[in-house]
GROMACS .gro file of C-alpha atoms in nm:
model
   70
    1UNK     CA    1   9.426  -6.771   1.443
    2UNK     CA    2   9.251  -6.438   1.388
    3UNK     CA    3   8.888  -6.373   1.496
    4UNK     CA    4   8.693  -6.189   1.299
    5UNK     CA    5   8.415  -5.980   1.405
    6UNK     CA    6   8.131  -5.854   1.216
    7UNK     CA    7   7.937  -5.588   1.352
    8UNK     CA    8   7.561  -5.570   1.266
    9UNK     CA    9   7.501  -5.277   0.960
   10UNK     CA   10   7.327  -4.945   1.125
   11UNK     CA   11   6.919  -4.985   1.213
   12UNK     CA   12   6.839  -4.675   0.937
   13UNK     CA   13   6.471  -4.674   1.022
   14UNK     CA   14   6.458  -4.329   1.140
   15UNK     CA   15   6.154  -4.226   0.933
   16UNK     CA   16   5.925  -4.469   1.102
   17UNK     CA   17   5.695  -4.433   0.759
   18UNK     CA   18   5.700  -4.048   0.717
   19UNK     CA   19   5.803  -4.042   0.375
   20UNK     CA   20   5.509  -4.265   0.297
   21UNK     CA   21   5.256  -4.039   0.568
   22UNK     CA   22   5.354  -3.733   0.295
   23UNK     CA   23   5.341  -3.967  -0.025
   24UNK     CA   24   4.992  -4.024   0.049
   25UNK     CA   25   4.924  -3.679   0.153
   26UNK     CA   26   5.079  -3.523  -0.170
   27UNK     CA   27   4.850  -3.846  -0.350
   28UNK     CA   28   4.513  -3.743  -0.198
   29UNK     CA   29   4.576  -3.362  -0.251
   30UNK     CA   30   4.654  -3.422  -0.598
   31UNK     CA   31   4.319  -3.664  -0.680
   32UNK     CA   32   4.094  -3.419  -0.526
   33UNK     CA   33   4.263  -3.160  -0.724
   34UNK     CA   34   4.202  -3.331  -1.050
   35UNK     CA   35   3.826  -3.456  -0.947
   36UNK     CA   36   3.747  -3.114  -0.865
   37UNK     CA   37   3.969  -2.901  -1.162
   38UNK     CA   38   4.011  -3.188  -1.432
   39UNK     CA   39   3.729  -3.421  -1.447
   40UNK     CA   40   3.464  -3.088  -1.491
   41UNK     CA   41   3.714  -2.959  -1.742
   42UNK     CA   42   3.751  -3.324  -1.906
   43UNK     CA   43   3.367  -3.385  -1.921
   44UNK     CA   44   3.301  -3.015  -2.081
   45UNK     CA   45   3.530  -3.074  -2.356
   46UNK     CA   46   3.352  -3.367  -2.450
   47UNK     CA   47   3.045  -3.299  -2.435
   48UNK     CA   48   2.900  -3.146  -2.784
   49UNK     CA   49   2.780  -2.747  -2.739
   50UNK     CA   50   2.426  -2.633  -2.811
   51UNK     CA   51   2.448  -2.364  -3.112
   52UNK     CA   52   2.354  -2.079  -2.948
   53UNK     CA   53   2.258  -1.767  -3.146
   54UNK     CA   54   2.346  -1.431  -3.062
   55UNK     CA   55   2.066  -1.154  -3.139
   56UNK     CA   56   2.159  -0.809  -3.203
   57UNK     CA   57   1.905  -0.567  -3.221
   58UNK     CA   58   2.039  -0.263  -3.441
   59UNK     CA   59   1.824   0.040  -3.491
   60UNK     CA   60   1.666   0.189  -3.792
   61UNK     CA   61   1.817   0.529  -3.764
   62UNK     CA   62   2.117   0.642  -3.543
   63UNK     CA   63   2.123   0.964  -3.440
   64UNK     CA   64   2.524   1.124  -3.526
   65UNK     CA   65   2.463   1.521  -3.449
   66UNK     CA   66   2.684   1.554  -3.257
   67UNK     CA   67   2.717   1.955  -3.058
   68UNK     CA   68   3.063   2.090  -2.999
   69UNK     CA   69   3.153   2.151  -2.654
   70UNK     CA   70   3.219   2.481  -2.545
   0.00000   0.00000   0.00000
């Protein structure tokens, strides 16, 4: 009779959590980056503007003589 061996699969846990350690890094980066961008930007939009007038004060007479230069 034949024996058959089976040899144990290949321990592939070289990463020992690394690709998590720069999941959360790329996570946090990217909340601050919207609380400090997106949520100022968000909260503008949505917020109704003042009317604001603009005043232009335009004189009575506008002096166009204008001398030729020499």
């Amino acid at each position: 009779m034949a024996t058959v061996v089976n040899n144990p699969p290949a321990d592939r846990s070289d990463g020992n959590g690394m690709g998590f350690l720069l999941g959360m890094i790329v996570l946090v980066v990217v909340l601050a980056l919207f609380f400090f961008y997106g949520l100022p930007m968000l909260r503008q939009t949505s917020a109704p503007s003042a009317p604001s007038e603009v005043q232009v004060e335009v004189p009575d007479q506008i002096n166009i003589d204008v001398e030729p230069a020499e």
